[in-house]
Every structure is written in C-alpha cells, then in structure tokens.
Coordinates of C-alpha atoms and ligand atoms in Angstrom, one line a residue:
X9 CA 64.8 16.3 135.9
X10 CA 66.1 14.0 133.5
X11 CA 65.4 13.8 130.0
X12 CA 65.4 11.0 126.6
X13 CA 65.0 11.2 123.5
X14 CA 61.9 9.7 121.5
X15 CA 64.1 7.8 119.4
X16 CA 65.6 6.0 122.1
X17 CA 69.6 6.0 121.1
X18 CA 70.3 9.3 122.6
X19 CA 72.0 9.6 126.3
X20 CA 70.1 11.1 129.0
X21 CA 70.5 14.6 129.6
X22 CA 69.6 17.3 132.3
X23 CA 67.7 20.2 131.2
X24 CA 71.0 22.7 130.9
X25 CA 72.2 19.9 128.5
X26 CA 68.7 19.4 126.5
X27 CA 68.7 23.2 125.9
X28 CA 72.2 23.3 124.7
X29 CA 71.7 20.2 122.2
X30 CA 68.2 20.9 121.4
X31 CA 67.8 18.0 118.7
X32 CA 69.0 14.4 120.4
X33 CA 71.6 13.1 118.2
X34 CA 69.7 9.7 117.4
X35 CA 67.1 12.2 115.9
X36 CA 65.0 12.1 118.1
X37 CA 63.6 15.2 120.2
X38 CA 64.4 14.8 124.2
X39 CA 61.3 14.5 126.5
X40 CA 61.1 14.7 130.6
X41 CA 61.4 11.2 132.1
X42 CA 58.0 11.9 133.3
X43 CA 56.0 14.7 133.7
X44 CA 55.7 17.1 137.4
X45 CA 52.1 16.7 138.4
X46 CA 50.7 19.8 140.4
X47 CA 47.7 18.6 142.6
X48 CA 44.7 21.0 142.8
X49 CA 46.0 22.8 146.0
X50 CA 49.5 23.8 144.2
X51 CA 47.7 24.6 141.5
X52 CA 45.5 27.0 143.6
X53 CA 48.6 28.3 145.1
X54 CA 49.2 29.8 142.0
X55 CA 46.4 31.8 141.5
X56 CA 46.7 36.0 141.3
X57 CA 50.5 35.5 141.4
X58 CA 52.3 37.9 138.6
X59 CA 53.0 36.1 135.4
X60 CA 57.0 35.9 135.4
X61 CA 56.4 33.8 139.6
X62 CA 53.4 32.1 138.0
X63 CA 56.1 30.9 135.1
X64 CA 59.2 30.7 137.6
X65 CA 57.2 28.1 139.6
X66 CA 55.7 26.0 136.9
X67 CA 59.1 25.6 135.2
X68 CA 60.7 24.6 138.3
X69 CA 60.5 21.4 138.3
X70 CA 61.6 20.8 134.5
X71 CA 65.1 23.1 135.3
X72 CA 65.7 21.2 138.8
X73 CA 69.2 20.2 139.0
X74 CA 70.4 22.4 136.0
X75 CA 69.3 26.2 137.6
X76 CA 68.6 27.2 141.3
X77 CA 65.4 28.9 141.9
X78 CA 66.7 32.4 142.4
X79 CA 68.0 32.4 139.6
X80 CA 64.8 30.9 137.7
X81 CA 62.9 33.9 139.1
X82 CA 65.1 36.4 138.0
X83 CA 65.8 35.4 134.3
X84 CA 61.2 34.8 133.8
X85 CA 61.3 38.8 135.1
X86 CA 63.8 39.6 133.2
X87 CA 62.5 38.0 129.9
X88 CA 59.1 39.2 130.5
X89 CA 59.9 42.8 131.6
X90 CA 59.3 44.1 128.5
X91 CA 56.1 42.8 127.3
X92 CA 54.1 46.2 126.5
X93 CA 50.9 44.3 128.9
X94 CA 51.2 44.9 132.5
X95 CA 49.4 41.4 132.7
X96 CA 52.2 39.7 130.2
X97 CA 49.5 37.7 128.8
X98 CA 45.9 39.0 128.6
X99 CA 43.0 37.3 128.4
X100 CA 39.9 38.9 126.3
X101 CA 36.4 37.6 126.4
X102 CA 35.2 37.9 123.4
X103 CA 32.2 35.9 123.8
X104 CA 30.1 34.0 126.2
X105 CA 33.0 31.0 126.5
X106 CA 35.4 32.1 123.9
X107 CA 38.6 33.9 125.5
X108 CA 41.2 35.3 123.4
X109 CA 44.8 34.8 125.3
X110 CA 47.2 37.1 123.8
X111 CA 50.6 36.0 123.3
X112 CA 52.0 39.0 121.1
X113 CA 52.8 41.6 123.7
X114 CA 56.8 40.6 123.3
X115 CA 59.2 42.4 120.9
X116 CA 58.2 40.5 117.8
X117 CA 54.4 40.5 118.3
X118 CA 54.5 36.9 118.2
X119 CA 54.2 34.1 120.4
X120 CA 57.1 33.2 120.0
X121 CA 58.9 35.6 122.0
X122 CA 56.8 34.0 125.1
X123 CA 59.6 30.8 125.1
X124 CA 62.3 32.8 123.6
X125 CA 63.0 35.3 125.5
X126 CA 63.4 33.0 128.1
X127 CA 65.4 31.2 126.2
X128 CA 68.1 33.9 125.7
X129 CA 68.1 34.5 129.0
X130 CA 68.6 30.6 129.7
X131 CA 71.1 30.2 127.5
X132 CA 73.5 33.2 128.1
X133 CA 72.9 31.8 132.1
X134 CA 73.8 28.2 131.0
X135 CA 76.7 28.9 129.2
X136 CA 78.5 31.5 131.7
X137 CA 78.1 28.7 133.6
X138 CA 80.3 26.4 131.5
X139 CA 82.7 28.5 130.3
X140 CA 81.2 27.5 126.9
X141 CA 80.3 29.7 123.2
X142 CA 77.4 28.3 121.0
X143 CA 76.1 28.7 117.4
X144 CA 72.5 28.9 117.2
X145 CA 71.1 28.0 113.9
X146 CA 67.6 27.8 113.1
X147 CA 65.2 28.0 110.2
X148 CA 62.1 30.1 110.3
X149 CA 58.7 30.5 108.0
X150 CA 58.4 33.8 109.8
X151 CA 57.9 34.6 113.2
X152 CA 60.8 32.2 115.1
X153 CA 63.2 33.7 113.3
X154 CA 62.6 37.5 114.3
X155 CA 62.3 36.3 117.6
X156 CA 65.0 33.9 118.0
X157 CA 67.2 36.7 116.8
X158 CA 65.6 39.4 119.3
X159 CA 66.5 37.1 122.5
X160 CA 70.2 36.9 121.4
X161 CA 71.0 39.5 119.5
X162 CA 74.2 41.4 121.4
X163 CA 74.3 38.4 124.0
X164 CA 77.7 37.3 124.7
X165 CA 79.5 33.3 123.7
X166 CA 76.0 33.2 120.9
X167 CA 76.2 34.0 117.6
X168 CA 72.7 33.2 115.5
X169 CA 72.3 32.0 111.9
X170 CA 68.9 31.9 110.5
X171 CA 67.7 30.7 107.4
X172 CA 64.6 32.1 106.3
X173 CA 62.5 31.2 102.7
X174 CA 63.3 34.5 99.8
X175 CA 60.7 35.7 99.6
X176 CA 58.0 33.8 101.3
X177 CA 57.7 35.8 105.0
X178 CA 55.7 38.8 104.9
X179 CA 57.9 41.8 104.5
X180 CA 57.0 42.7 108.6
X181 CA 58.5 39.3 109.4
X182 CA 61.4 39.6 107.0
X183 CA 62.5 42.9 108.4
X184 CA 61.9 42.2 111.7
X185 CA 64.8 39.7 111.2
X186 CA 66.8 41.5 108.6
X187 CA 67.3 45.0 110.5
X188 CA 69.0 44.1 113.4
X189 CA 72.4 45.0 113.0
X190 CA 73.9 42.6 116.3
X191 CA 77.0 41.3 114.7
X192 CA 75.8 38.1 116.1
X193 CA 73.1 37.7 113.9
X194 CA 73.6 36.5 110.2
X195 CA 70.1 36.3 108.2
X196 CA 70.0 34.1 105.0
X197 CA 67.6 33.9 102.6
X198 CA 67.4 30.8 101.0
X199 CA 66.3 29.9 97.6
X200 CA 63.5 27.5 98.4
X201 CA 60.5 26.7 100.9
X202 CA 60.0 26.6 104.7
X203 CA 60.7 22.7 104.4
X204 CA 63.4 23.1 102.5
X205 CA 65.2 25.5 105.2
X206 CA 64.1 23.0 108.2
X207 CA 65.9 20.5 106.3
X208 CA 69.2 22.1 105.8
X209 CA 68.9 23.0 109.3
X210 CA 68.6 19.3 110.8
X211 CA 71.1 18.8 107.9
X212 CA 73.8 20.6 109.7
X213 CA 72.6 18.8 113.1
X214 CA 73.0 15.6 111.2
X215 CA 76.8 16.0 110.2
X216 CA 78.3 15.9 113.4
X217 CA 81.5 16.9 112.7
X218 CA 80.3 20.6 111.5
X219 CA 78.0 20.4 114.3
X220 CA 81.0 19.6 116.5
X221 CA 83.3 22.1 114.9
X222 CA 80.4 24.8 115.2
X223 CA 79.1 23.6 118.8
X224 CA 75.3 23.7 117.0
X225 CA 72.6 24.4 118.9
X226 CA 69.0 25.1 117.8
X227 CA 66.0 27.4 119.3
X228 CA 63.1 25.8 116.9
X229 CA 60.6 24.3 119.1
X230 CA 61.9 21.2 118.9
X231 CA 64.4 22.9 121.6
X232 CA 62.2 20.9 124.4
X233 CA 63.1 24.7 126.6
X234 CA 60.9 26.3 124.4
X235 CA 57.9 23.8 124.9
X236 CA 58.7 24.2 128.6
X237 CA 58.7 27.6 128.0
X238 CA 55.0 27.8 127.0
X239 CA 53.4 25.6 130.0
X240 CA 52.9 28.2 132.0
X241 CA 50.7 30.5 129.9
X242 CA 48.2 27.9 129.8
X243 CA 47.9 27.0 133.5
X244 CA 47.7 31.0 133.9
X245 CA 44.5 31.5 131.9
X246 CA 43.2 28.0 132.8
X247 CA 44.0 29.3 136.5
X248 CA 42.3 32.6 135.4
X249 CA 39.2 30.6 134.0
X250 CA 37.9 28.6 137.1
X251 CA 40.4 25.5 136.7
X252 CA 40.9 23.5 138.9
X253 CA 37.9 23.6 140.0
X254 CA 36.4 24.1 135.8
X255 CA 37.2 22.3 133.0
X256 CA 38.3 24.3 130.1
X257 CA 39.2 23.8 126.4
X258 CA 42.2 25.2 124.2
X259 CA 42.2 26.5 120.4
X260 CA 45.5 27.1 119.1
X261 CA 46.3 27.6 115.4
X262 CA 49.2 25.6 114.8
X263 CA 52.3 24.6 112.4
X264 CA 55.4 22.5 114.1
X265 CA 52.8 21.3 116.9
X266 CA 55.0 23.1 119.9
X267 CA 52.4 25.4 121.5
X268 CA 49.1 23.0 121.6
X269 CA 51.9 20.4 122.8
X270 CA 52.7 22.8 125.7
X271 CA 49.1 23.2 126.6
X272 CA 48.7 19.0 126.4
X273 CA 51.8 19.3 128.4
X274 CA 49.9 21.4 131.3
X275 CA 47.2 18.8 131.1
X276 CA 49.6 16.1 131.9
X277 CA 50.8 18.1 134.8
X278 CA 47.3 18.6 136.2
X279 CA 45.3 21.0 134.6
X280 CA 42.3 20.1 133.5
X281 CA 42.0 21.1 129.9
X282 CA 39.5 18.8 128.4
X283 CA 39.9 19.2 124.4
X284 CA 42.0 20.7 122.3
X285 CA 41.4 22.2 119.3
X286 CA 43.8 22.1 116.3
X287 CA 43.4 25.0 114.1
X288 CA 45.3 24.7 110.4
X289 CA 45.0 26.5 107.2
X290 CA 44.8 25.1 103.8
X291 CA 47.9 23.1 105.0
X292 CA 46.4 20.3 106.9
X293 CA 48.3 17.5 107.3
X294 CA 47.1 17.2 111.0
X295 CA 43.6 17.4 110.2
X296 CA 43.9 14.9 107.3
X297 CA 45.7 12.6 110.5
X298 CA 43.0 13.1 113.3
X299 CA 39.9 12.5 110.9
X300 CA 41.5 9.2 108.7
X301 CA 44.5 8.3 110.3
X302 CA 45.8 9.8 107.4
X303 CA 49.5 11.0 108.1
X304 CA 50.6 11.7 104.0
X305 CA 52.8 14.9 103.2
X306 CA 51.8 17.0 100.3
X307 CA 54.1 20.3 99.1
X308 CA 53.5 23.5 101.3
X309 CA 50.9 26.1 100.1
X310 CA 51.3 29.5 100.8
X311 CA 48.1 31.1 102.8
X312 CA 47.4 34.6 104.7
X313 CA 48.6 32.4 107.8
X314 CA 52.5 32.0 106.7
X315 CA 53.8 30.7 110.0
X316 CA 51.4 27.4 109.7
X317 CA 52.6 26.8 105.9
X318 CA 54.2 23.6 107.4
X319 CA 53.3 20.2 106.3
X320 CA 55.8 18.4 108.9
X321 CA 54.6 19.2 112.3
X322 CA 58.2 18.2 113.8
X323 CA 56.8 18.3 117.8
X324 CA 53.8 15.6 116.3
X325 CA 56.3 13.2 117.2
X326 CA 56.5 13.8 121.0
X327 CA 52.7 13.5 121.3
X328 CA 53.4 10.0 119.0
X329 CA 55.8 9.2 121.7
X330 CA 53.3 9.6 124.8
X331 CA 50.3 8.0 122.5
X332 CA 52.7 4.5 121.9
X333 CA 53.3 4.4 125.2
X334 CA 56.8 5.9 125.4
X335 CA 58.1 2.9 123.0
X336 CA 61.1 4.4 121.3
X337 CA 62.0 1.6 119.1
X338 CA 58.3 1.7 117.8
X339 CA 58.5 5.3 117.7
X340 CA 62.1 5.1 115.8
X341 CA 60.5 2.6 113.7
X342 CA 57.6 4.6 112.6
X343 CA 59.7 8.0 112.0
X344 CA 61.8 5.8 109.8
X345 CA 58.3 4.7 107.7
X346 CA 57.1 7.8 107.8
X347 CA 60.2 9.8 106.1
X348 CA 60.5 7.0 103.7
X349 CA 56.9 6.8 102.0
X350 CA 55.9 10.0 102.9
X351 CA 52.8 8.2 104.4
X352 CA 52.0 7.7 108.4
X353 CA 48.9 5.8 110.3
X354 CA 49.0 4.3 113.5
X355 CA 47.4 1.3 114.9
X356 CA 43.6 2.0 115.5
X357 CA 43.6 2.4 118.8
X358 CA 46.5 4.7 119.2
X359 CA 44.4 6.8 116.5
X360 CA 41.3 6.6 118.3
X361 CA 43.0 7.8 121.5
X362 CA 44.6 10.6 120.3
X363 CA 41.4 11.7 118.0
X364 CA 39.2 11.6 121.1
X365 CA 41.3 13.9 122.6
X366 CA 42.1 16.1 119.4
X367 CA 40.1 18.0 117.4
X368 CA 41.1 19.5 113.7
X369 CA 39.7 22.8 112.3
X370 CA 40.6 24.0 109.1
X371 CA 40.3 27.3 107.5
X372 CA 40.8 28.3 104.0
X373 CA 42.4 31.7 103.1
X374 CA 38.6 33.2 101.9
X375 CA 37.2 32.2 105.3
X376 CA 40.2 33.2 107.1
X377 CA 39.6 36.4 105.9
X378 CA 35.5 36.6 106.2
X379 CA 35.8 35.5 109.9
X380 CA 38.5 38.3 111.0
X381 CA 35.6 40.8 109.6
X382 CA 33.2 39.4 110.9
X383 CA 35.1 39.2 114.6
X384 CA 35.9 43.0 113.8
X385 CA 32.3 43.6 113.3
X386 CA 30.9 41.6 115.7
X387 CA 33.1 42.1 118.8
X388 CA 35.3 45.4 117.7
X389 CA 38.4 42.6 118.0
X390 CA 40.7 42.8 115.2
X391 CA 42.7 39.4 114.9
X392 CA 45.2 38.6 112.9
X393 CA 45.3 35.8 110.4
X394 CA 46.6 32.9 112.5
X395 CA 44.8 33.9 115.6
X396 CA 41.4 34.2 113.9
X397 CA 41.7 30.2 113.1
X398 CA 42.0 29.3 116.4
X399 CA 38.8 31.8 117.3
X400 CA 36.5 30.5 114.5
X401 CA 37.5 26.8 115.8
X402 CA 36.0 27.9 119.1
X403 CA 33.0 29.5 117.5
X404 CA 32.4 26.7 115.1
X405 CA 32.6 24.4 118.2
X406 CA 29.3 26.0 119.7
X407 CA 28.7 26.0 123.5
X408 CA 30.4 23.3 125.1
X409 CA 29.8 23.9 128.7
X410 CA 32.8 25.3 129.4
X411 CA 34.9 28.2 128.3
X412 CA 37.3 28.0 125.4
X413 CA 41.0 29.5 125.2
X414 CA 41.9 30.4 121.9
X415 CA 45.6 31.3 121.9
X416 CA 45.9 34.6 120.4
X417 CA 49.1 34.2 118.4
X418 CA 50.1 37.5 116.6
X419 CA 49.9 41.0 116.8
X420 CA 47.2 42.3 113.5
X421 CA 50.0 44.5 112.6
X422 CA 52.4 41.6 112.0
X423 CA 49.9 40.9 108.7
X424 CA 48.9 44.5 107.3
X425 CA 47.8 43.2 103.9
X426 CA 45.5 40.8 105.0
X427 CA 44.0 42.7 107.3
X428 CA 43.7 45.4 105.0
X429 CA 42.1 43.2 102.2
X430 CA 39.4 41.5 105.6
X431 CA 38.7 45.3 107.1
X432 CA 40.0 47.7 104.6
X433 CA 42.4 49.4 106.6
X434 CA 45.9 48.8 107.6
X435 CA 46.4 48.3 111.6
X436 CA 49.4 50.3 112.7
X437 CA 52.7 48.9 114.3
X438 CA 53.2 49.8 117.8
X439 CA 55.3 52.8 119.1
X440 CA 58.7 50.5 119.3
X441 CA 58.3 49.0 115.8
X442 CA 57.0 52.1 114.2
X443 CA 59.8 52.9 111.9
X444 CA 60.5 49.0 110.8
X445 CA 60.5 50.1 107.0
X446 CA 62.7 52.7 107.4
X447 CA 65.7 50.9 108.9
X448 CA 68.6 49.1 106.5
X449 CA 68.8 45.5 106.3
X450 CA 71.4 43.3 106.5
X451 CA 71.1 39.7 104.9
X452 CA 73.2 37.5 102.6
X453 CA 71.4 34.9 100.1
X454 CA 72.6 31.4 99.6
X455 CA 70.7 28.3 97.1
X456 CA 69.2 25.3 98.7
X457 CA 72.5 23.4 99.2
X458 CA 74.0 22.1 102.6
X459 CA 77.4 22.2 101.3
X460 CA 76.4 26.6 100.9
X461 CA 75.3 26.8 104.1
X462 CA 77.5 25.5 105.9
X463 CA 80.5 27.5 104.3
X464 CA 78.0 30.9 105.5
X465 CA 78.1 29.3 108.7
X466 CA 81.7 28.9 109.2
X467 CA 82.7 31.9 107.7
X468 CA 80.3 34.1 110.2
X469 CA 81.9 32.1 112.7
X470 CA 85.1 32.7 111.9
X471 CA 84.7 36.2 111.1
X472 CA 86.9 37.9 113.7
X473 CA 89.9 35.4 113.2
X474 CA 90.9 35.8 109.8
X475 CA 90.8 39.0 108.9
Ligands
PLP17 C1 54.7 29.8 115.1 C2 53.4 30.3 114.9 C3 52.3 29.4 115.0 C4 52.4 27.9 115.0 O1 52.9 27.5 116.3 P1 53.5 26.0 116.4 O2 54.0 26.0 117.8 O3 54.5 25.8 115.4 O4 52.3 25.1 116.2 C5 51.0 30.0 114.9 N1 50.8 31.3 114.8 C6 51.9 32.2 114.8 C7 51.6 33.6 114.6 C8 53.2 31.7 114.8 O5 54.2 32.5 114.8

C-alpha cells in the first residue's frame, strides 16, 4: 500500500515510512492511495475469529509491502495479550439497539491503548528493521499520553517526550503518565492549554532541522498507524451485530476526529455502517460544522470529558480530503483559510454530503452527569464521562431500525470525581493500577515556548553522551 498526503506536496510513502514520519512534511496527514474493500464473503470469513486474527487480517492490506503477515499476527497478539477481557473488546447490550463496545480493557483504561499498543510493537519491529533510533514526541489532553508512554516505555532505539497541559488532566491521567520511571520517557508539563501543547508539538515537526537532528516521529492520531489501528474494532462488533447482512450505526464521543474516522474508514472498506454519530461536550466545533457549515474555533473549555476539550479536530481534515474529492490543492487551500481566519465552510454540497452522513450530539457537563446516573440506574452500567456522550447520542436518537454501537471509550475509574459527584461513590481502579497514587512521579515543567521545548528535547536526547 502506498500512501499521500492531503496536502499534496509530500512524497509517497509505504506504510513502515508513514508510521515513522507520522505528520507529511507539506503538513498534510498521509492517507492510503485508496482504500482495501472487503466484499461480504471476506467479511463473513471473519466472523468468530479471536480479536488480535480478526485485527491481523483487516490490517493486512494497509501494512502490505512494509510487514509480512507472520509477523503482523504476532505483534496484534502480542499487543493485545494483555487486555484484562478474554474477548479484547466487549460488546454490552445495554438496551434494545444500543451496544456499548468497550475499548478500556488495555493498560491505560483508555481507547487509546487499542492503536497504541500496536503501535509500540510496530515501531520497535520497523526500526530493528532499519537499523534506525527515533524520538517520539507527542502532546496529550490526557489519555494518549499515558498510553503512548505505556507502548514504549523500556522499548529499545525509542525514547518519548510528551507534553501534557499543568494542570488540566485529571490527576489518574497525569499519574498514569508521570509514574513510569522508563528512562525513555520524559513527561512535561506545560504552562498552557491542550492547543497550546498540539501546537508546540507540530512546532517541532515544522522545523525540520530539529526534526532532522532528533529523527521526530509522532503517535497522536494523526500517525495514519493509529487510525489503521482502530478499523478493526469496528468491523468486529459490526461483524458481531449481523453486518453484513445488517446495517448498523456508530456513536463515538470524540476530540481529534481519529476513532469515528476509523469506523468511516471500515465503511469505506465494506461494512455497512449507515450513520455515525458525533458525540461532543460543551466544545463543539464539529457540531457547530455539521448543523451550519460553521467551521469557527473558539478557546477550549474545560468539561468532566477532558480528552474531547479540543476545538481543532486535526483528523477533520482527512474526511475533508475524501468529501473534496481527494483535491489536495483545494484541500491545501482550504487548511490555509482555515488557520488564517479562524473560520471554515465548504461549498454546499460538500456540506450537505458530509451532514447526511454525520450526525452531531452535544452534551453539557450537567447532562453529562444526569445521564451516567440515570444509565447506572436504569441499566446497572456505570459509564464514564466520555463514554456516556456517545450512549445518550444513541438514546436520544430513538429506535432507528437497526442497532447502534456506542464506542465505550474509558474505564469509570479513569474519572473518579465525576462519577462520584453523578452516583455518589468513587469506582475503584483495577487490581494492576491499584496503587497509582502511591507511586513517585517523575516530570519536569517548561512555559509555552518552542525555543523551551526543544532544549528539553535535546537534552533528554542527549542524556547519556554528556555526562
Ligand atoms: C481520545 C479520547 C477521545 C476522543 O477520541 P478522538 O479519536 O480524538 O476523537 C474520547 N474519549 C476518550 C476517553 C479519549 O481518550
């Protein structure tokens, strides 16, 4: 498989070479030429298999020419081996046509660890193969971060940087990050917002001789791996569900716009997923877009749902891409707009197109909360604040003929306050986390300055030569 970026200026790259660069360096985030298409008899074929074949063979054809087979099946039962589900990702009705799929059975209790433990695996695979040594740096409102660092952490030729906002993760997320003692993990804590750390990160990607120097490479989900990554949870509950023979629906509370692009992703390759539901918190640029054509970014509010406190939905783009008909220059054009008035809308039809297909829900912190008791009450479920958007978006939605998967994308325990103040008790963390607040932390703090960074950067880097 080949793969271009949306901006249009970038060389092609296999797939070992997208996940090494993650961002293109026109700016752009790299796509598949085109997209695998399963027909309904593959897709069949992949009914009742275990979850980490189920992933090994939808990935296939996005790592073809970069990673043999074998070797894809062992790294997807390596990186899901130690998911406390037998099933990896469970399913749980929790009404007529609403499914919960759970995605927090990894090490974080996030979603994230889905992609990135993959990832790790990917990347320590990758670079053996080239005789290479990388420097991961990412920026994290939360939950990529912890899990970023928990798919690297002790591997060999990585070392991980990530930026996190002081002070505005929940202290779960922050110490989920801060107490691993790898010595190739360096946490910062940056005086500032989410936005603000995204920045410096593409920042860094934009000088290109520190990103030479450093051999930069990112795991936010504009890494198109990690999108990749996420296909195949989708096609397993849609599998689980009736498709192809059903349609079905997806619900997913989102932030950067990676995982519903994954599950528009399976659709392209031929599941039938019919709507999909975009689930945002007081934050909600995307829902502003899909019911005016209204693209225009407003400062980041903080809500119970932290890791949706995003107000540039960085994978937006690659949908943008599809929806223009893969025109980079238009595309390039319209990024360029977009970052300089701080104001988006596309032609009418594009809009129409994508709004058809699209759905916003939005949930504000009071209703967050009343509709994870009333779930608790109702159904004896207990989800957490982001998860609970994309359930109350499937409620809301009434019976639509067909059933709904509302990705379940943290573990309660990951939020204990909020689900304290919605049920009045605090969920406990599992057995492996259970002593999170009694281990030391290791972070440094640096201001909201490029310049800052980077020195942190180099000097972690460098950390074994001069002394
Ligand atoms: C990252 C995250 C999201 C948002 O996912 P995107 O892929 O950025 O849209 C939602 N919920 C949780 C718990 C997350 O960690």
């Amino acid at each position: 498989m080949r793969y271009q970026s949306t901006r249009g200026l970038a060389p092609e790259l296999d797939f070992a070479g997208v996940l090494l660069a993650g961002l293109a360096n026109d700016g752009g985030l790299y796509m598949p030429a085109s997209w695998p298409r399963f027909s309904a008899a593959d897709l069949r074929a992949l009914r009742g298999l275990p979850y980490p074949e189920l992933a090994a063979r939808v990935l296939a054809p996005f790592t073809e020419g970069s990673i043999g087979f074998a070797d894809l099946q062992g790294m997807c039962r390596r990186a899901y081996a130690g998911f406390t589900n037998k099933s990896v990702v469970p399913l749980v009705q929790l009404d007529t046509n609403i499914y919960a799929l759970e995605l927090f059975h990894g090490p974080t209790l996030a979603f994230k660890d889905m992609a990135l433990q993959l990832v790790g695996h990917l990347f320590e695979h990758v670079l053996a193969d080239k005789g290479e040594k990388i420097r991961i740096v990412g920026a994290t409102s939360g939950d990529t971060g912890s899990a970023a660092i928990a798919a690297v952490a002790g591997r060999k030729n990585i070392d991980i940087t990530i930026l996190h906002p002081e002070g505005k993760t929940s202290e779960v997320q922050r110490r989920q990050m801060t107490t691993v003692q790898a010595d190739n993990v360096l946490n910062i804590a940056v005086k500032g917002n989410f936005d603000d750390c995204q920045d410096l990160v593409k920042a860094m990607f934009a000088d290109a001789p520190f990103r030479t120097e450093m051999n930069l490479s990112a795991v936010n989900s504009i890494n198109f791996a990690r999108i990749a990554a996420q296909i195949p949870y989708y096609v397993y509950a849609a599998l689980n569900l009736g498709a192809p023979e059903r349609d079905v629906a997806v619900s997913v509370p989102t932030g950067n716009f990676g995982n519903i692009l994954a599950a528009w992703a399976a659709k392209q390759m031929g599941v039938p997923i019919a709507r999909f539901i975009v689930g945002s918190n007081r934050n909600d640029i995307l829902a502003r877009f899909l019911s005016a054509n209204d693209m225009s970014v407003r400062g980041v509010e903080a809500s119970l749902s932290p890791s949706m406190d995003i107000q540039l939905s960085s994978n937006f783009e690659r949908l943008l891409f599809e929806f223009l008909g893969r025109d980079a220059d238009l595309l390039r054009q319209t990024m360029a707009d977009f970052r300089s008035t701080g104001k988006m809308s596309v032609a009418e039809p594009v809009w129409r197109a994508i709004a058809k297909d699209f759905k916003a829900f939005t949930l504000s912190d009071e209703q967050t909360l009343a509709e994870i008791a009333r779930l608790f009450r109702e159904a004896e479920y207990l989800a957490d604040p982001h998860s609970i958007i994309g359930i109350a978006a499937a409620r809301e939605l009434g019976p639509i003929g067909m059933p709904v998967i509302a990705a379940a994308t943290a573990h309660p325990a990951k939020f204990p306050d909020a689900i304290e103040k919605a049920v009045g008790s605090r969920p406990p963390l599992p057995p492996h986390l259970s002593n999170l607040y009694e281990r030391d932390e290791k972070f440094i703090r640096a201001p909201n300055d490029l310049a800052a960074i980077e020195t942190c950067v180099r000097n972690f880097a460098n950390r074994n030569v001069n002394v």
